[in-house]
Amino acid sequence: MPPLTIGVLALQGGVGEHTALLRRAATHLPSPSTPGDFSFLEVRTPSELAQCDALIIPGGESTTMAIVARRLGLLDPLRQFVKTDGKPVWGTCAGLVMLAAEASATKQGGQELVGGLDVRVQRNRYGTQMQSFVAELALPFLGEGERPFRGVFIRAPVVEEVMGEGRAEVMGVYGEDIVAVKQGNVFGTSFHPELTDDVRIHVWWLGQVVEAARHGGLPVVVGGEGA
Amino acid sequence: MAANLNGANPATGAAPGDTFTLKAGLAQMLKGGVIMDVTTAAEARIAEEAGACAVMALERIPSDIRAMGGVARMSNPDMIQAIQAAVTIPVMAKARIGHVVECQILEALGVDYVDESEVLTPADDQFHVAKDAFTVPFVCGCRNLGEALRRIKEGAAMIRTKGEAGTGDVVEAVKHIRTVTSEIARAKAALAEGGPLAIAAMAREMGADAALLQRTAELGRLPVVNFAAGGVATPADAALMMHLGCDGVFVGSGIFKDAETPEHAAKRARAIVKAVANYKDSKALIEASIEHGEAMKGISNAGLKEGERMAGRGW
């Protein structure tokens, strides 16, 4: 298999943190994968996006990312990447907001989204920074008997509704709040694995990316239209 | 990685390191962004629409503080609340150096970050605020590495250059980031050549905590996010500070000072956001500079008298 190019959308936010964990995760994948199977790319332009086999949309300010993406002509290429090409994408925090079909508690006038997950997210679900927290999460997709994952929630969004026919699968909850969700190749988390040393979700996601590439892309489930 | 700097907060009962992870983590999420000074809800909305990653709520922009003189204090809570109600991006606010109670008030207001700032008149000539005791995170200014590490030791989760606020002259901000960068290089060399003993000697010399200095040397950068501030007036200024290694940019007076109309201010704000996001792209910088239009008039740093400098406040 030729090397897979994994992009991190680098318009604003926690870009380097993801790249660092991806590099570490690549060394943890079971064989036959090797670190040389991946190259990592910070994505700021449509041509950089076009080189990618998979993409992470990091945490940051989703309003800023949407505005900058619009001005750089990246919004439509991102929608194509996620929804038409069906390439694997993972959004954390602001990235989850970007990947939602709808978002509430947005700025006046709303904000543009990429879509891909048939869900509505609520921004800043828990309030301001004073309500930010760390919580232990049981994440079944990491495997049976795995220890909990320390979820870092910073002004975090949650999935307030799985819309449509419920094609989005709930992958993790905090209390009653949905904090991890997956639909086809599109994955989103409310929290920031990139702010921990815990490489497990990055390893799992890279495994998903490899699987998708082996099968020439999993069956594409087209998500919401975005705002 | 900044997130892994452990600093427990005894006040919150959170597991060791978690509180600091949250504080420093929010700053990590602001990287690559522009934080804009705003004095009204309407200005905050202009900033948000332009793509600011946060706003700094204050009563007067630094250039007006400079012009009016007198004692500059924490903003009226009324005005901060109006700004909090107007936008969904993080809202920061300034407290006077050493003014614990202003910080308590800002924390109770639920601001997302407190800037213990030399732009306001210092309240304590001995001590900065013990920032570890707060749940709200703090950003502080610095002119050099020793000052940055002293603030981090006190609990600051984000650092910015002091620059010289309200001048529109970027020279001091450049001087401060260059100083920090060269001192980090010196610490790296000291660690490589002389190990912990050389770090201890350098820490004594600069008045910094040795463990923090060693960590900085190992990382090759400050252990928290470091923004530019103080005199950034144009898209080119903002891009310059990114080029010099800053993680993002505060723009104080540069958006709204001498703006002819709200639309002009909005254009300036959009232009600076664009310049920071594309600081390596000359074509984008041309577009941003055109969109920005006329900058604030500004005052040359070289013409300031010693008593007119804000950067000398704090230690």
CSV table of C-alpha atoms in Angstrom, one decimal, chain B residues 1-309:
chain,number,residue,atom,x,y,z
B,1,MET,CA,3.6,19.9,24.8
B,2,ALA,CA,2.2,22.5,27.1
B,3,ALA,CA,-0.7,20.3,28.2
B,4,ASN,CA,1.7,18.0,30.0
B,5,LEU,CA,3.0,20.7,32.3
B,6,ASN,CA,1.7,19.6,35.7
B,7,GLY,CA,0.5,22.3,38.1
B,8,ALA,CA,-2.1,21.3,40.6
B,9,ASN,CA,-4.7,23.7,41.8
B,10,PRO,CA,-5.5,23.0,45.4
B,11,ALA,CA,-8.5,25.3,45.3
B,12,THR,CA,-10.5,23.1,42.9
B,13,GLY,CA,-9.9,19.6,44.2
B,14,ALA,CA,-9.2,18.5,40.6
B,15,ALA,CA,-6.7,15.7,40.1
B,16,PRO,CA,-3.1,17.1,40.0
B,17,GLY,CA,-2.4,18.5,36.6
B,18,ASP,CA,-6.0,18.6,35.4
B,19,THR,CA,-6.7,22.2,36.3
B,20,PHE,CA,-3.6,23.4,34.6
B,21,THR,CA,-4.3,21.2,31.6
B,22,LEU,CA,-7.7,22.9,31.2
B,23,LYS,CA,-6.2,26.4,31.7
B,24,ALA,CA,-3.3,25.9,29.3
B,25,GLY,CA,-5.5,23.8,27.0
B,26,LEU,CA,-7.9,26.7,26.2
B,27,ALA,CA,-4.8,28.8,25.2
B,28,GLN,CA,-3.7,25.9,23.0
B,29,MET,CA,-7.1,26.1,21.3
B,30,LEU,CA,-6.6,29.8,20.6
B,31,LYS,CA,-3.3,29.3,18.7
B,32,GLY,CA,-3.1,30.7,15.2
B,33,GLY,CA,-5.8,33.1,16.1
B,34,VAL,CA,-6.3,36.8,16.8
B,35,ILE,CA,-7.6,38.2,20.1
B,36,MET,CA,-9.0,41.7,19.7
B,37,ASP,CA,-9.5,44.5,22.3
B,38,VAL,CA,-13.2,45.6,22.3
B,39,THR,CA,-14.9,48.2,24.4
B,40,THR,CA,-18.6,47.6,23.5
B,41,ALA,CA,-20.9,44.7,22.5
B,42,ALA,CA,-21.0,46.2,19.0
B,43,GLU,CA,-17.3,46.1,18.7
B,44,ALA,CA,-17.2,42.5,20.1
B,45,ARG,CA,-19.7,41.5,17.3
B,46,ILE,CA,-17.5,43.1,14.7
B,47,ALA,CA,-14.5,41.1,16.1
B,48,GLU,CA,-16.5,37.8,16.1
B,49,GLU,CA,-17.8,38.3,12.6
B,50,ALA,CA,-14.2,39.0,11.4
B,51,GLY,CA,-13.0,35.6,12.8
B,52,ALA,CA,-11.4,36.7,16.1
B,53,CYS,CA,-10.7,33.6,18.3
B,54,ALA,CA,-11.5,35.6,21.4
B,55,VAL,CA,-12.1,39.2,22.5
B,56,MET,CA,-10.5,41.2,25.3
B,57,ALA,CA,-13.2,43.3,27.0
B,58,LEU,CA,-11.9,46.6,28.3
B,59,GLU,CA,-13.2,50.1,29.0
B,60,ARG,CA,-10.8,52.0,26.8
B,61,ILE,CA,-8.3,50.7,24.2
B,62,PRO,CA,-4.7,51.1,25.3
B,63,SER,CA,-4.1,54.1,23.0
B,64,ASP,CA,-6.9,56.0,24.7
B,65,ILE,CA,-5.7,54.9,28.1
B,66,ARG,CA,-2.4,56.4,27.1
B,67,ALA,CA,-4.0,59.6,25.9
B,68,MET,CA,-6.3,60.1,28.9
B,69,GLY,CA,-3.8,59.4,31.6
B,70,GLY,CA,-5.1,58.9,35.2
B,71,VAL,CA,-5.5,55.5,36.8
B,72,ALA,CA,-6.6,52.7,34.5
B,73,ARG,CA,-8.6,49.9,36.3
B,74,MET,CA,-10.6,46.8,35.7
B,75,SER,CA,-13.6,47.5,33.4
B,76,ASN,CA,-17.1,47.9,34.7
B,77,PRO,CA,-18.8,44.5,35.1
B,78,ASP,CA,-21.8,45.9,33.3
B,79,MET,CA,-19.8,46.3,30.2
B,80,ILE,CA,-18.1,42.9,30.4
B,81,GLN,CA,-21.5,41.2,30.8
B,82,ALA,CA,-22.9,43.0,27.8
B,83,ILE,CA,-19.9,41.7,25.8
B,84,GLN,CA,-20.3,38.2,27.2
B,85,ALA,CA,-24.0,38.3,26.1
B,86,ALA,CA,-23.2,39.5,22.6
B,87,VAL,CA,-20.7,36.8,21.5
B,88,THR,CA,-20.1,33.1,21.7
B,89,ILE,CA,-16.3,33.2,21.5
B,90,PRO,CA,-14.1,33.4,24.6
B,91,VAL,CA,-14.2,36.7,26.5
B,92,MET,CA,-11.1,37.8,28.3
B,93,ALA,CA,-10.8,40.8,30.6
B,94,LYS,CA,-7.9,42.7,32.3
B,95,ALA,CA,-7.1,43.1,35.9
B,96,ARG,CA,-4.4,45.4,37.4
B,97,ILE,CA,-1.1,43.7,38.3
B,98,GLY,CA,-1.4,42.3,41.9
B,99,HIS,CA,-5.1,43.2,42.3
B,100,VAL,CA,-6.5,39.9,43.6
B,101,VAL,CA,-10.0,41.3,44.1
B,102,GLU,CA,-10.3,42.5,40.6
B,103,CYS,CA,-9.3,39.0,39.5
B,104,GLN,CA,-12.0,37.5,41.9
B,105,ILE,CA,-14.6,39.7,40.4
B,106,LEU,CA,-13.6,38.8,36.9
B,107,GLU,CA,-13.7,35.1,37.8
B,108,ALA,CA,-17.1,35.4,39.4
B,109,LEU,CA,-18.3,37.1,36.1
B,110,GLY,CA,-17.3,33.9,34.3
B,111,VAL,CA,-14.8,35.5,32.0
B,112,ASP,CA,-12.8,32.8,30.1
B,113,TYR,CA,-9.3,34.3,30.7
B,114,VAL,CA,-7.9,37.1,33.0
B,115,ASP,CA,-5.1,39.3,31.6
B,116,GLU,CA,-3.1,40.5,34.6
B,117,SER,CA,-2.0,43.5,32.6
B,118,GLU,CA,0.6,46.2,32.6
B,119,VAL,CA,-1.8,48.3,30.4
B,120,LEU,CA,-3.7,49.0,33.6
B,121,THR,CA,-2.1,50.9,36.5
B,122,PRO,CA,-0.4,48.3,38.9
B,123,ALA,CA,-2.1,47.8,42.2
B,124,ASP,CA,0.7,46.1,44.0
B,125,ASP,CA,4.4,47.1,43.6
B,126,GLN,CA,5.6,43.9,45.3
B,127,PHE,CA,3.6,40.9,44.1
B,128,HIS,CA,1.8,39.7,41.1
B,129,VAL,CA,-1.4,37.7,41.7
B,130,ALA,CA,-1.0,34.1,42.9
B,131,LYS,CA,-2.7,32.7,39.9
B,132,ASP,CA,-2.6,29.1,40.9
B,133,ALA,CA,-5.3,29.8,43.5
B,134,PHE,CA,-7.8,30.6,40.7
B,135,THR,CA,-9.9,28.4,38.5
B,136,VAL,CA,-10.0,31.0,35.8
B,137,PRO,CA,-6.9,30.9,33.7
B,138,PHE,CA,-4.5,33.8,33.4
B,139,VAL,CA,-2.4,35.4,30.7
B,140,CYS,CA,0.5,37.7,31.6
B,141,GLY,CA,3.0,39.8,29.7
B,142,CYS,CA,6.7,39.4,29.5
B,143,ARG,CA,9.8,41.1,28.2
B,144,ASN,CA,12.2,38.2,28.6
B,145,LEU,CA,12.3,34.5,29.6
B,146,GLY,CA,12.9,35.1,33.3
B,147,GLU,CA,9.7,37.3,33.5
B,148,ALA,CA,7.7,34.7,31.5
B,149,LEU,CA,8.8,31.8,33.8
B,150,ARG,CA,8.1,33.9,36.9
B,151,ARG,CA,4.5,34.4,35.7
B,152,ILE,CA,4.2,30.7,34.8
B,153,LYS,CA,5.5,29.7,38.2
B,154,GLU,CA,2.7,31.9,39.7
B,155,GLY,CA,0.2,30.0,37.7
B,156,ALA,CA,-0.1,31.8,34.4
B,157,ALA,CA,-1.3,29.4,31.7
B,158,MET,CA,-0.6,31.7,28.7
B,159,ILE,CA,2.1,34.2,28.0
B,160,ARG,CA,2.2,37.2,25.7
B,161,THR,CA,4.9,39.7,24.9
B,162,LYS,CA,4.4,43.1,26.6
B,163,GLY,CA,5.4,45.1,23.6
B,164,GLU,CA,4.4,48.7,24.1
B,165,ALA,CA,0.6,48.9,24.1
B,166,GLY,CA,-1.3,51.6,22.4
B,167,THR,CA,1.5,52.9,20.3
B,168,GLY,CA,0.9,51.0,17.0
B,169,ASP,CA,4.7,50.6,17.0
B,170,VAL,CA,5.7,47.0,16.9
B,171,VAL,CA,9.4,47.4,17.8
B,172,GLU,CA,9.0,46.5,21.5
B,173,ALA,CA,7.0,43.4,20.8
B,174,VAL,CA,9.7,42.3,18.4
B,175,LYS,CA,12.4,43.0,20.9
B,176,HIS,CA,10.5,40.9,23.6
B,177,ILE,CA,9.9,37.9,21.4
B,178,ARG,CA,13.5,38.0,20.1
B,179,THR,CA,14.8,38.2,23.7
B,180,VAL,CA,12.6,35.2,24.8
B,181,THR,CA,13.7,33.2,21.8
B,182,SER,CA,17.4,33.9,22.2
B,183,GLU,CA,17.3,33.1,25.9
B,184,ILE,CA,15.6,29.8,25.2
B,185,ALA,CA,18.4,29.0,22.8
B,186,ARG,CA,20.9,29.9,25.5
B,187,ALA,CA,19.0,27.6,28.0
B,188,LYS,CA,19.1,24.7,25.5
B,189,ALA,CA,22.8,25.2,25.0
B,190,ALA,CA,23.4,25.4,28.8
B,191,LEU,CA,21.4,22.2,29.3
B,192,ALA,CA,23.3,20.4,26.5
B,193,GLU,CA,26.7,21.5,27.7
B,194,GLY,CA,26.4,21.8,31.5
B,195,GLY,CA,23.3,19.8,32.4
B,196,PRO,CA,21.1,20.7,35.4
B,197,LEU,CA,23.9,22.6,37.1
B,198,ALA,CA,24.2,25.0,34.2
B,199,ILE,CA,20.4,25.4,34.2
B,200,ALA,CA,20.4,26.2,37.9
B,201,ALA,CA,23.0,28.9,37.4
B,202,MET,CA,21.1,30.4,34.5
B,203,ALA,CA,17.9,30.2,36.5
B,204,ARG,CA,19.5,32.1,39.4
B,205,GLU,CA,20.8,34.7,37.0
B,206,MET,CA,17.4,35.4,35.4
B,207,GLY,CA,15.3,35.0,38.6
B,208,ALA,CA,13.4,32.0,37.3
B,209,ASP,CA,12.5,28.6,38.7
B,210,ALA,CA,15.1,26.0,37.7
B,211,ALA,CA,12.7,23.2,37.0
B,212,LEU,CA,10.6,25.4,34.7
B,213,LEU,CA,13.8,26.6,32.9
B,214,GLN,CA,14.9,23.0,32.4
B,215,ARG,CA,11.5,22.1,31.0
B,216,THR,CA,11.7,25.1,28.7
B,217,ALA,CA,15.2,24.0,27.5
B,218,GLU,CA,14.0,20.5,26.9
B,219,LEU,CA,10.9,21.6,24.9
B,220,GLY,CA,12.8,24.3,23.1
B,221,ARG,CA,9.9,26.7,23.7
B,222,LEU,CA,7.9,28.2,26.5
B,223,PRO,CA,5.9,25.4,28.3
B,224,VAL,CA,2.7,27.4,27.6
B,225,VAL,CA,1.2,29.1,24.6
B,226,ASN,CA,2.9,32.5,23.8
B,227,PHE,CA,1.1,35.3,21.9
B,228,ALA,CA,2.3,38.6,20.6
B,229,ALA,CA,0.9,41.8,22.0
B,230,GLY,CA,1.7,45.5,22.3
B,231,GLY,CA,1.9,47.6,19.2
B,232,VAL,CA,0.7,45.2,16.6
B,233,ALA,CA,-1.2,47.5,14.1
B,234,THR,CA,-1.2,46.1,10.6
B,235,PRO,CA,-1.6,42.7,8.9
B,236,ALA,CA,2.1,42.8,8.2
B,237,ASP,CA,2.9,43.4,11.9
B,238,ALA,CA,0.7,40.5,12.9
B,239,ALA,CA,2.4,38.2,10.3
B,240,LEU,CA,5.8,39.4,11.4
B,241,MET,CA,5.1,38.3,15.0
B,242,MET,CA,3.9,34.9,13.7
B,243,HIS,CA,7.1,34.7,11.6
B,244,LEU,CA,9.1,35.3,14.8
B,245,GLY,CA,7.5,32.3,16.4
B,246,CYS,CA,4.5,33.6,18.3
B,247,ASP,CA,1.5,31.3,18.6
B,248,GLY,CA,-1.0,34.0,17.8
B,249,VAL,CA,-1.6,37.7,18.2
B,250,PHE,CA,-3.4,40.2,20.4
B,251,VAL,CA,-4.5,43.3,18.6
B,252,GLY,CA,-5.3,46.1,21.0
B,253,SER,CA,-5.8,49.6,19.5
B,254,GLY,CA,-5.0,48.5,16.0
B,255,ILE,CA,-8.6,47.5,15.0
B,256,PHE,CA,-10.7,50.4,16.3
B,257,LYS,CA,-8.3,53.3,16.8
B,258,ASP,CA,-8.8,56.0,14.1
B,259,ALA,CA,-11.2,53.6,12.1
B,260,GLU,CA,-13.4,55.9,10.0
B,261,THR,CA,-16.4,53.7,10.2
B,262,PRO,CA,-17.5,50.4,11.8
B,263,GLU,CA,-17.0,48.9,8.3
B,264,HIS,CA,-13.4,50.1,8.2
B,265,ALA,CA,-12.8,48.5,11.6
B,266,ALA,CA,-14.4,45.3,10.4
B,267,LYS,CA,-12.1,45.3,7.3
B,268,ARG,CA,-9.1,45.8,9.5
B,269,ALA,CA,-10.2,43.0,11.8
B,270,ARG,CA,-10.8,40.6,8.8
B,271,ALA,CA,-7.4,41.6,7.3
B,272,ILE,CA,-5.5,40.8,10.5
B,273,VAL,CA,-7.2,37.4,10.9
B,274,LYS,CA,-6.3,36.6,7.4
B,275,ALA,CA,-2.7,37.7,7.8
B,276,VAL,CA,-2.3,35.5,10.9
B,277,ALA,CA,-3.9,32.4,9.3
B,278,ASN,CA,-1.7,32.9,6.2
B,279,TYR,CA,1.4,34.5,7.5
B,280,LYS,CA,3.7,32.6,5.2
B,281,ASP,CA,1.6,33.4,2.0
B,282,SER,CA,2.8,36.6,0.4
B,283,LYS,CA,-0.3,36.8,-1.9
B,284,ALA,CA,-2.7,36.6,1.1
B,285,LEU,CA,-0.6,39.2,2.8
B,286,ILE,CA,-1.0,41.6,-0.1
B,287,GLU,CA,-4.7,41.0,-0.1
B,288,ALA,CA,-4.9,41.5,3.6
B,289,SER,CA,-2.8,44.7,3.5
B,290,ILE,CA,-5.1,46.2,0.8
B,291,GLU,CA,-8.2,45.2,2.7
B,292,HIS,CA,-6.8,46.7,5.9
B,293,GLY,CA,-6.6,50.2,4.5
B,294,GLU,CA,-5.2,53.0,6.6
B,295,ALA,CA,-3.7,52.0,9.9
B,296,MET,CA,-3.9,53.8,13.2
B,297,LYS,CA,-1.6,56.8,13.2
B,298,GLY,CA,0.3,55.6,16.2
B,299,ILE,CA,3.2,57.1,18.2
B,300,SER,CA,6.8,56.1,17.8
B,301,ASN,CA,8.1,54.1,20.7
B,302,ALA,CA,11.4,56.0,20.5
B,303,GLY,CA,9.7,59.2,21.3
B,304,LEU,CA,8.1,57.9,24.6
B,305,LYS,CA,9.4,59.3,27.9
B,306,GLU,CA,10.4,56.6,30.5
B,307,GLY,CA,7.3,57.3,32.6
B,308,GLU,CA,5.1,56.8,29.5
B,309,ARG,CA,6.1,53.2,29.0
